[in-house]
CSV table of C-alpha atoms in Angstrom, one decimal:
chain,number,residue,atom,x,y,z
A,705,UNK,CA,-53.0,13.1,18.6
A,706,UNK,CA,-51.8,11.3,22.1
A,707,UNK,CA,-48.5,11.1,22.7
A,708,UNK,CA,-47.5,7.8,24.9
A,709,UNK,CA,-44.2,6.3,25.4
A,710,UNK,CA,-43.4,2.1,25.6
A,711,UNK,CA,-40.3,1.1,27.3
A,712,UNK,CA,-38.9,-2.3,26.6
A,713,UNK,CA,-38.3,-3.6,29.9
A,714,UNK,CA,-36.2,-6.6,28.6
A,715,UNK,CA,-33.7,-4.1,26.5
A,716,UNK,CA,-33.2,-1.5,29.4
A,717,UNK,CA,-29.7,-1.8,31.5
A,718,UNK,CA,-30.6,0.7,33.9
A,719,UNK,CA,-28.1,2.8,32.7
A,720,UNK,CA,-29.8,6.4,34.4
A,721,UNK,CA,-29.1,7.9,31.0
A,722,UNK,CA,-32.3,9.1,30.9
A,723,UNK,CA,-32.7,10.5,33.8
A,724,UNK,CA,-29.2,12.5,33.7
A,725,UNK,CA,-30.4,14.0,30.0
A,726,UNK,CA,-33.8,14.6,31.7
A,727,UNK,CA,-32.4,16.4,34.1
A,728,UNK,CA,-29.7,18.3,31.9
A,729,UNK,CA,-32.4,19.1,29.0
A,730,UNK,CA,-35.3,20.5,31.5
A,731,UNK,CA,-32.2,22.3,34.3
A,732,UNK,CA,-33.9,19.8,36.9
A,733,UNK,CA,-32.0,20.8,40.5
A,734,UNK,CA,-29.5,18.6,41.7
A,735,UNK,CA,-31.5,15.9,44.0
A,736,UNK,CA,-34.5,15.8,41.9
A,737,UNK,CA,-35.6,14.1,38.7
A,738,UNK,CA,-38.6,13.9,36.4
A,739,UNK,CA,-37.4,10.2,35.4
A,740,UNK,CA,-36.2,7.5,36.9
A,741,UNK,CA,-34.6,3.7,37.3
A,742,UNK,CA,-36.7,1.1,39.0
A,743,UNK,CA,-35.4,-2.6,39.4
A,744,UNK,CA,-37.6,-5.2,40.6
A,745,UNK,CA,-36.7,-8.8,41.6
A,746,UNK,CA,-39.0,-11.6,41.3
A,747,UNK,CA,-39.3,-15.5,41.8
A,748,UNK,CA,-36.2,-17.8,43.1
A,749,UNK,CA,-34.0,-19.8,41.0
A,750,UNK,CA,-34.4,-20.7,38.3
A,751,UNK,CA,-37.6,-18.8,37.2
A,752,UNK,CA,-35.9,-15.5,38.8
A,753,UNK,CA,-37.0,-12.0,36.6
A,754,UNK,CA,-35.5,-8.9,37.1
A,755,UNK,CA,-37.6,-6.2,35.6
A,756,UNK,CA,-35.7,-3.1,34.8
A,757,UNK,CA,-38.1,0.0,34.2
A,758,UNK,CA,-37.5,3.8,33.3
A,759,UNK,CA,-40.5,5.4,34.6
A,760,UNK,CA,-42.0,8.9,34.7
A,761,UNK,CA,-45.7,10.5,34.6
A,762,UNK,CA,-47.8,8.6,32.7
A,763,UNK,CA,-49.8,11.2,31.3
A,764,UNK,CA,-53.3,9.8,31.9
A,765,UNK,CA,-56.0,10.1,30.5
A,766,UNK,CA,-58.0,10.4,33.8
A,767,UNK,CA,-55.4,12.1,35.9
A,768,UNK,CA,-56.2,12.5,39.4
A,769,UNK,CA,-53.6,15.6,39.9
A,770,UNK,CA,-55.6,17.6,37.2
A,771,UNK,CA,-58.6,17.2,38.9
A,772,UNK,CA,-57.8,17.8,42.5
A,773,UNK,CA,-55.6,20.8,41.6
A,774,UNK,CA,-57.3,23.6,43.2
A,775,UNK,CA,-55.6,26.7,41.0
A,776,UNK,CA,-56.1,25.2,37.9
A,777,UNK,CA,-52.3,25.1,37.0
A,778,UNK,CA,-52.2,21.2,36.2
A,779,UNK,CA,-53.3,20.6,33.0
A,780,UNK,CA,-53.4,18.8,29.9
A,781,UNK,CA,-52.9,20.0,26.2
A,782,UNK,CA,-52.6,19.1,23.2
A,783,UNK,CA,-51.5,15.4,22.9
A,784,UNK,CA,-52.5,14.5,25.8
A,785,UNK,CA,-49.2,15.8,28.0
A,786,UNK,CA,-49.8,17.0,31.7
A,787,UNK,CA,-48.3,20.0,32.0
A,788,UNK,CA,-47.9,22.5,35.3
A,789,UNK,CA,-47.7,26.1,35.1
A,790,UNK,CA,-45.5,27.2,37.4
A,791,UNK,CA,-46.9,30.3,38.1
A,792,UNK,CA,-50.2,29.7,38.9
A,793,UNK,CA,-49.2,26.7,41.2
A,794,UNK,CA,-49.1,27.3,45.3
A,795,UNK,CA,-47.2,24.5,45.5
A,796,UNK,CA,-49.9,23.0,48.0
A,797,UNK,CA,-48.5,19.4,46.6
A,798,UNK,CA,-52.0,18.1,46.5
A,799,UNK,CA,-51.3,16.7,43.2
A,800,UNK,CA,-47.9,15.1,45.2
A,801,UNK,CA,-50.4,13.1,46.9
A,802,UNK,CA,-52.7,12.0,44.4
A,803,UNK,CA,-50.3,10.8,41.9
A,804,UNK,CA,-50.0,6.5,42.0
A,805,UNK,CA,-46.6,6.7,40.5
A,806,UNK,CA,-44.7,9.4,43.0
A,807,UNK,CA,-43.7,11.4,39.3
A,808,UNK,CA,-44.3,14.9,40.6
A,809,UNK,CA,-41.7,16.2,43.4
A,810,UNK,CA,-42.0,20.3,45.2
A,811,UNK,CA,-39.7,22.0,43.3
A,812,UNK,CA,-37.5,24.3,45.8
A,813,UNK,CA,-38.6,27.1,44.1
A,814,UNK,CA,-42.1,26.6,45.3
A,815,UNK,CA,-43.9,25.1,43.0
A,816,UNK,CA,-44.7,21.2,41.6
A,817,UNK,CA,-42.8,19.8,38.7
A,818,UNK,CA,-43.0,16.7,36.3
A,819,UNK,CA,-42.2,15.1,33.4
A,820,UNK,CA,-43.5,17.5,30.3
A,821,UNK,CA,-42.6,14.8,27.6
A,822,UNK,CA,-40.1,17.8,26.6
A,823,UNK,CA,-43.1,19.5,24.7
A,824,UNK,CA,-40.7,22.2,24.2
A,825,UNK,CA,-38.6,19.4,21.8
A,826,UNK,CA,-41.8,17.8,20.2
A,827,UNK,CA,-42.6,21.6,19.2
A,828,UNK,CA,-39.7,21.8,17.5
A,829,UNK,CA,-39.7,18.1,15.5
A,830,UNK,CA,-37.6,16.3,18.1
A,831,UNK,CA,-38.3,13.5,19.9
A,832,UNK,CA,-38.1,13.3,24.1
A,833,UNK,CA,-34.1,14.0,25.6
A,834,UNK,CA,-34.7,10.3,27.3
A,835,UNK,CA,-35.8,8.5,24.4
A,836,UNK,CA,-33.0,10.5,21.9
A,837,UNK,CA,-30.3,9.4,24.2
A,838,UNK,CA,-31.1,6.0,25.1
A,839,UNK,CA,-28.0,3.8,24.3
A,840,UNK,CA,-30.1,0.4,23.7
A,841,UNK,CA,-32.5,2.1,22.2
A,842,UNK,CA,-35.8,0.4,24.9
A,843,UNK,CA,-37.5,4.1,24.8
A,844,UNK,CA,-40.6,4.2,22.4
A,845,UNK,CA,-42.3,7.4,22.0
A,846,UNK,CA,-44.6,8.6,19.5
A,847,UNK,CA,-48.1,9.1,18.7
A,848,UNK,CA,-51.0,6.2,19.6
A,849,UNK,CA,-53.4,7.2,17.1
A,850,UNK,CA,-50.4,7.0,14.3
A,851,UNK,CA,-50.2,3.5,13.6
A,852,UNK,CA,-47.0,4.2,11.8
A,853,UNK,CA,-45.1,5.6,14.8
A,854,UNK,CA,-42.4,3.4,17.1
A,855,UNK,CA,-44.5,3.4,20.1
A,856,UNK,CA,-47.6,1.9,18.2
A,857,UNK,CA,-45.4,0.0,16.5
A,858,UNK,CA,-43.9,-1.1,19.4
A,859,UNK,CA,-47.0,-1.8,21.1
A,860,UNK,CA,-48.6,-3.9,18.0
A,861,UNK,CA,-45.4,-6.5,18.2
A,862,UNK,CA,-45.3,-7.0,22.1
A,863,UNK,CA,-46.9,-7.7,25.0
A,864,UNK,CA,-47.4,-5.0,27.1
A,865,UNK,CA,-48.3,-4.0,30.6
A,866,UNK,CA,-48.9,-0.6,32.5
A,867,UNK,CA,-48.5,0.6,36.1
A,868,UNK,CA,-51.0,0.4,38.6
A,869,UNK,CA,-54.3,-0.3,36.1
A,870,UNK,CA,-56.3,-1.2,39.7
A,871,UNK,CA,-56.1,3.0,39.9
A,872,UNK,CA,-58.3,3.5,36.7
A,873,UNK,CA,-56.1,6.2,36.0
A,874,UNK,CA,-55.7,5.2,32.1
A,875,UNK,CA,-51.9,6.0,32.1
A,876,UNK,CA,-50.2,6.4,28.6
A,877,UNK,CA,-46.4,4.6,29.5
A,878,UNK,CA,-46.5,0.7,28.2
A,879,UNK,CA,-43.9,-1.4,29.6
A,880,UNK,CA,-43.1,-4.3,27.3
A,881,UNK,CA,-42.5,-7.0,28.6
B,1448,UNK,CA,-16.0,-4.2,20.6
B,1449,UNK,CA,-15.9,-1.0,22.6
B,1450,UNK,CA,-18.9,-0.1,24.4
B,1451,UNK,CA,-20.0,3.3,23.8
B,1452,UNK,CA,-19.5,4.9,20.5
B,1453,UNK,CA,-21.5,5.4,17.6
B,1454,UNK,CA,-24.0,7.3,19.3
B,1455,UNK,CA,-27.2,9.1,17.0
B,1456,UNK,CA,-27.4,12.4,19.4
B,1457,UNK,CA,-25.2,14.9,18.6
B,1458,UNK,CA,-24.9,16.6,21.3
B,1459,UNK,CA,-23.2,13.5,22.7
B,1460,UNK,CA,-20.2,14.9,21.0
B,1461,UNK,CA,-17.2,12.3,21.7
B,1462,UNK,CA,-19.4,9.0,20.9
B,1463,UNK,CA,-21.6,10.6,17.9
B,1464,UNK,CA,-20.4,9.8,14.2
B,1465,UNK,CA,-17.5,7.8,15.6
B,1466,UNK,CA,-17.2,4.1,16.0
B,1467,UNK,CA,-19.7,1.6,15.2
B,1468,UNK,CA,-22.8,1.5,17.8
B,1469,UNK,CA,-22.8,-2.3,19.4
B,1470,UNK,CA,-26.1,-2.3,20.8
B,1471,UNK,CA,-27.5,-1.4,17.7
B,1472,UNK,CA,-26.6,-5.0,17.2
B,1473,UNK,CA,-28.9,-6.7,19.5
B,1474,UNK,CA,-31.9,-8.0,18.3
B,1475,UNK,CA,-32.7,-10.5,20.9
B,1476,UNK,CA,-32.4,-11.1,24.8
B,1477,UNK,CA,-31.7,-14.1,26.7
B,1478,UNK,CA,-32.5,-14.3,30.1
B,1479,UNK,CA,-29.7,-15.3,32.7
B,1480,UNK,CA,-31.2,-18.3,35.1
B,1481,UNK,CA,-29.0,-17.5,38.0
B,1482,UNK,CA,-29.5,-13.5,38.2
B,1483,UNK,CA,-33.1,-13.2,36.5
B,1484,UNK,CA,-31.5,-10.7,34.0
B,1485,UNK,CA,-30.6,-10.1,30.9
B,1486,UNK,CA,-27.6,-11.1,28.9
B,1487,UNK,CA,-27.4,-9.5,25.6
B,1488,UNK,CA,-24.3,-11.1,24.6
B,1489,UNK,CA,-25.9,-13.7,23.0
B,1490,UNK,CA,-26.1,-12.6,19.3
B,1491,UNK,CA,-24.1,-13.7,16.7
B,1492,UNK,CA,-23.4,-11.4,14.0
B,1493,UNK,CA,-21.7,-12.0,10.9
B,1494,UNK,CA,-18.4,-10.1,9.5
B,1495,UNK,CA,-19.1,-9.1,5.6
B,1496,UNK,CA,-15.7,-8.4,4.1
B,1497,UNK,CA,-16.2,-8.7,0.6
B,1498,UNK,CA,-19.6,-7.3,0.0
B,1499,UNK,CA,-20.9,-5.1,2.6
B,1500,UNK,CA,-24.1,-5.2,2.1
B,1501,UNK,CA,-27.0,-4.9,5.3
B,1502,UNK,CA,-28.7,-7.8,5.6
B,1503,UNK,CA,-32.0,-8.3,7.2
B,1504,UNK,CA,-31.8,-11.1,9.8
B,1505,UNK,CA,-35.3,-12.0,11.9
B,1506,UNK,CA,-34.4,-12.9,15.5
Protein backbone atom coordinates (compact mmCIF):
# COMPACT_ATOMS: atom_id res chain seq x y z
CA UNK A 1 0.00 0.00 0.00
CA UNK A 2 1.26 3.76 -0.75
CA UNK A 3 -1.15 6.16 -1.05
CA UNK A 4 0.05 9.18 -3.58
CA UNK A 5 -2.04 11.76 -5.19
CA UNK A 6 -1.48 13.31 -9.08
CA UNK A 7 -2.89 16.59 -9.86
CA UNK A 8 -3.53 17.52 -13.42
CA UNK A 9 -1.99 20.80 -13.56
CA UNK A 10 -3.55 21.59 -17.08
CA UNK A 11 -7.29 20.74 -15.66
CA UNK A 12 -7.00 22.78 -12.36
CA UNK A 13 -8.65 26.50 -12.27
CA UNK A 14 -7.38 27.37 -9.05
CA UNK A 15 -10.58 27.38 -7.75
CA UNK A 16 -9.30 27.03 -3.66
CA UNK A 17 -12.04 24.37 -3.37
CA UNK A 18 -9.78 22.26 -1.98
CA UNK A 19 -8.33 24.01 0.35
CA UNK A 20 -11.82 25.51 1.81
CA UNK A 21 -13.02 21.53 2.19
CA UNK A 22 -9.51 20.91 3.65
CA UNK A 23 -9.96 23.26 5.97
CA UNK A 24 -13.75 22.55 6.80
CA UNK A 25 -13.29 18.57 6.87
CA UNK A 26 -9.99 18.63 9.29
CA UNK A 27 -11.56 22.18 11.51
CA UNK A 28 -8.18 23.92 10.21
CA UNK A 29 -8.23 27.57 12.11
CA UNK A 30 -9.09 30.47 10.21
CA UNK A 31 -5.59 31.77 8.62
CA UNK A 32 -4.11 28.38 8.17
CA UNK A 33 -4.35 25.59 5.60
CA UNK A 34 -3.06 22.15 4.96
CA UNK A 35 -3.58 22.80 1.07
CA UNK A 36 -3.07 25.20 -1.17
CA UNK A 37 -3.22 27.27 -4.77
CA UNK A 38 0.09 27.97 -6.43
CA UNK A 39 0.14 29.81 -9.90
CA UNK A 40 3.32 30.09 -11.69
CA UNK A 41 3.95 32.15 -14.89
CA UNK A 42 6.45 31.24 -17.36
CA UNK A 43 8.03 32.25 -20.90
CA UNK A 44 6.70 35.48 -22.91
CA UNK A 45 4.37 35.55 -25.69
CA UNK A 46 3.55 33.34 -27.38
CA UNK A 47 5.12 30.29 -25.65
CA UNK A 48 3.67 31.81 -22.18
CA UNK A 49 2.51 28.67 -19.46
CA UNK A 50 0.72 29.22 -16.56
CA UNK A 51 0.99 26.27 -14.33
CA UNK A 52 -1.80 26.02 -11.82
CA UNK A 53 -0.95 23.54 -8.83
CA UNK A 54 -2.89 22.40 -5.61
CA UNK A 55 -0.15 21.35 -3.41
CA UNK A 56 0.19 19.94 0.03
CA UNK A 57 2.76 17.42 1.96
CA UNK A 58 4.02 15.15 -0.21
CA UNK A 59 4.26 12.28 1.99
CA UNK A 60 7.82 11.18 1.19
CA UNK A 61 9.24 8.43 1.25
CA UNK A 62 12.47 9.91 2.87
CA UNK A 63 10.97 12.63 4.83
CA UNK A 64 13.32 14.92 6.50
CA UNK A 65 10.62 16.16 9.23
CA UNK A 66 10.32 12.41 10.49
CA UNK A 67 13.74 12.21 10.97
CA UNK A 68 14.77 15.35 12.64
CA UNK A 69 11.74 15.23 14.86
CA UNK A 70 13.21 14.96 18.27
CA UNK A 71 9.85 13.51 20.29
CA UNK A 72 9.14 11.09 17.90
CA UNK A 73 5.54 12.56 17.17
CA UNK A 74 6.10 12.81 13.15
CA UNK A 75 5.52 9.69 11.72
CA UNK A 76 4.53 7.54 9.04
CA UNK A 77 1.95 4.64 8.91
CA UNK A 78 0.40 2.65 7.08
CA UNK A 79 0.26 3.73 3.38
CA UNK A 80 2.89 5.74 3.56
CA UNK A 81 0.89 9.07 5.11
CA UNK A 82 3.01 11.41 7.56
CA UNK A 83 1.07 11.88 10.28
CA UNK A 84 1.75 14.16 13.71
CA UNK A 85 0.59 13.34 16.99
CA UNK A 86 -0.40 16.26 18.59
CA UNK A 87 0.33 15.36 21.82
CA UNK A 88 3.60 14.19 21.88
CA UNK A 89 4.79 17.29 19.66
CA UNK A 90 6.60 20.50 21.51
CA UNK A 91 5.80 22.31 18.76
CA UNK A 92 9.71 23.17 18.48
CA UNK A 93 8.81 23.49 14.43
CA UNK A 94 11.96 21.73 13.56
CA UNK A 95 10.13 19.84 11.15
CA UNK A 96 8.71 23.68 9.85
CA UNK A 97 12.17 24.12 8.81
CA UNK A 98 13.08 20.98 7.27
CA UNK A 99 10.15 20.58 5.00
CA UNK A 100 11.06 21.76 0.96
CA UNK A 101 7.47 22.42 0.32
CA UNK A 102 6.51 24.87 3.50
CA UNK A 103 3.33 22.10 4.08
CA UNK A 104 3.48 22.00 7.89
CA UNK A 105 2.44 25.47 9.73
CA UNK A 106 2.48 25.89 14.16
CA UNK A 107 -0.73 25.29 15.00
CA UNK A 108 -1.97 28.02 17.62
CA UNK A 109 -2.68 25.45 19.85
CA UNK A 110 0.98 24.59 20.19
CA UNK A 111 1.71 21.98 18.17
CA UNK A 112 2.67 21.25 14.19
CA UNK A 113 0.07 20.34 11.73
CA UNK A 114 -0.20 19.00 8.06
CA UNK A 115 -1.90 17.42 5.52
CA UNK A 116 -3.05 13.75 6.89
CA UNK A 117 -4.46 12.60 3.40
CA UNK A 118 -7.86 12.58 5.62
CA UNK A 119 -6.73 8.98 6.90
CA UNK A 120 -9.69 9.44 9.04
CA UNK A 121 -11.87 9.19 5.50
CA UNK A 122 -9.63 6.47 3.80
CA UNK A 123 -10.52 4.49 7.07
CA UNK A 124 -13.78 4.65 6.43
CA UNK A 125 -13.83 3.88 2.29
CA UNK A 126 -13.76 7.47 1.27
CA UNK A 127 -11.55 9.21 -0.72
CA UNK A 128 -9.54 12.71 0.40
CA UNK A 129 -12.28 15.96 1.08
CA UNK A 130 -9.95 17.78 -1.73
CA UNK A 131 -10.03 15.18 -4.24
CA UNK A 132 -14.11 14.37 -3.47
CA UNK A 133 -14.87 17.96 -4.01
CA UNK A 134 -12.86 19.00 -6.85
CA UNK A 135 -15.22 20.54 -9.52
CA UNK A 136 -12.91 19.58 -12.67
CA UNK A 137 -12.14 16.67 -11.32
CA UNK A 138 -7.61 17.36 -11.76
CA UNK A 139 -7.20 15.51 -8.12
CA UNK A 140 -5.89 11.82 -8.49
CA UNK A 141 -5.59 9.86 -5.36
CA UNK A 142 -5.25 6.34 -4.79
CA UNK A 143 -2.97 3.65 -4.25
CA UNK A 144 0.68 3.29 -6.36
CA UNK A 145 1.10 -0.22 -6.05
CA UNK A 146 -2.73 -0.74 -7.39
CA UNK A 147 -2.33 -0.42 -10.97
CA UNK A 148 -6.05 -0.21 -11.20
CA UNK A 149 -6.49 2.92 -9.16
CA UNK A 150 -6.95 6.77 -10.71
CA UNK A 151 -3.73 7.98 -9.56
CA UNK A 152 -1.75 5.03 -11.26
CA UNK A 153 -3.85 5.37 -13.82
CA UNK A 154 -3.31 8.71 -14.05
CA UNK A 155 0.24 8.50 -13.85
CA UNK A 156 0.50 5.55 -16.65
CA UNK A 157 -1.24 8.05 -19.39
CA UNK A 158 0.70 11.31 -18.58
CA UNK A 159 3.76 12.93 -18.15
CA UNK A 160 4.45 13.75 -14.90
CA UNK A 161 6.68 15.85 -12.74
CA UNK A 162 7.25 16.26 -8.87
CA UNK A 163 8.45 19.10 -6.66
CA UNK A 164 11.86 19.76 -5.74
CA UNK A 165 13.43 16.10 -6.82
CA UNK A 166 17.10 18.03 -6.34
CA UNK A 167 15.96 17.44 -2.32
CA UNK A 168 16.00 13.51 -2.65
CA UNK A 169 13.18 13.59 -0.58
CA UNK A 170 11.14 10.97 -2.86
CA UNK A 171 7.80 12.91 -2.46
CA UNK A 172 4.53 10.96 -3.42
CA UNK A 173 2.36 14.21 -5.18
CA UNK A 174 2.73 13.93 -9.22
CA UNK A 175 1.93 16.96 -11.05
CA UNK A 176 0.82 16.11 -14.58
CA UNK A 177 1.71 18.18 -16.83
CA UNK B 1 -24.81 25.95 -19.50
CA UNK B 2 -24.78 26.98 -15.87
CA UNK B 3 -21.66 26.50 -14.13
CA UNK B 4 -21.91 24.66 -11.00
CA UNK B 5 -24.43 22.03 -10.60
CA UNK B 6 -24.34 18.47 -10.87
CA UNK B 7 -21.91 18.01 -8.24
CA UNK B 8 -20.97 14.02 -7.00
CA UNK B 9 -20.43 15.12 -3.10
CA UNK B 10 -23.31 15.14 -1.15
CA UNK B 11 -22.62 17.14 1.29
CA UNK B 12 -22.50 19.85 -1.43
CA UNK B 13 -26.22 19.93 -0.92
CA UNK B 14 -27.60 22.69 -3.49
CA UNK B 15 -25.32 21.50 -6.60
CA UNK B 16 -25.48 17.57 -5.86
CA UNK B 17 -28.13 15.41 -7.88
CA UNK B 18 -29.28 18.62 -9.64
CA UNK B 19 -28.37 19.80 -12.99
CA UNK B 20 -26.07 18.37 -15.33
CA UNK B 21 -22.20 18.71 -14.35
CA UNK B 22 -20.31 20.79 -17.37
CA UNK B 23 -16.91 20.11 -16.61
CA UNK B 24 -17.62 16.65 -16.62
CA UNK B 25 -17.64 17.43 -20.22
CA UNK B 26 -14.17 18.41 -20.82
CA UNK B 27 -11.96 16.07 -22.19
CA UNK B 28 -9.36 18.19 -23.56
CA UNK B 29 -7.45 21.60 -22.94
CA UNK B 30 -6.27 24.11 -25.22
CA UNK B 31 -3.85 26.49 -24.22
CA UNK B 32 -4.58 30.37 -24.56
CA UNK B 33 -1.32 32.08 -26.51
CA UNK B 34 -1.88 35.43 -25.06
CA UNK B 35 -2.42 34.48 -21.12
CA UNK B 36 -0.34 31.01 -21.09
CA UNK B 37 -3.62 29.43 -19.64
CA UNK B 38 -6.03 27.30 -20.22
CA UNK B 39 -9.31 27.56 -22.06
CA UNK B 40 -11.59 24.71 -21.73
CA UNK B 41 -14.23 25.99 -23.80
CA UNK B 42 -12.94 24.39 -26.62
CA UNK B 43 -15.01 21.05 -26.78
CA UNK B 44 -17.70 20.31 -28.84
CA UNK B 45 -20.21 18.08 -27.57
CA UNK B 46 -22.99 16.70 -29.34
CA UNK B 47 -26.93 17.03 -28.34
CA UNK B 48 -28.57 13.28 -28.58
CA UNK B 49 -32.33 13.79 -28.77
CA UNK B 50 -33.63 10.82 -30.09
CA UNK B 51 -31.48 8.14 -28.69
CA UNK B 52 -29.62 9.03 -25.64
CA UNK B 53 -27.30 6.81 -25.51
CA UNK B 54 -23.39 7.70 -23.94
CA UNK B 55 -21.03 7.63 -26.33
CA UNK B 56 -17.40 7.16 -26.03
CA UNK B 57 -15.50 9.98 -27.80
CA UNK B 58 -11.36 9.83 -27.60
CA UNK B 59 -10.01 13.43 -27.44
Amino acid sequence: MRYAMAIDTKKCVGCSDCVVACQTENNVPHGYCRDWIVENVAGSYPNVEIEIRSERCNHCDNSPCVRCCPTGASHIIEGGIVKVTHNECIGCGACIQSCPYDARYSHPDGYVDKCTFCDHRLAKGQSTACVEVCPTNCLYFGDLEDPNSDVSKALKNREWKVLAPEAGTKPQLYFLT
Amino acid sequence: MVHGFGHSVSKLSRANGHGANDSELITKVMIDPVMGGTGMRGNFVTFLKEKPVTEEVES
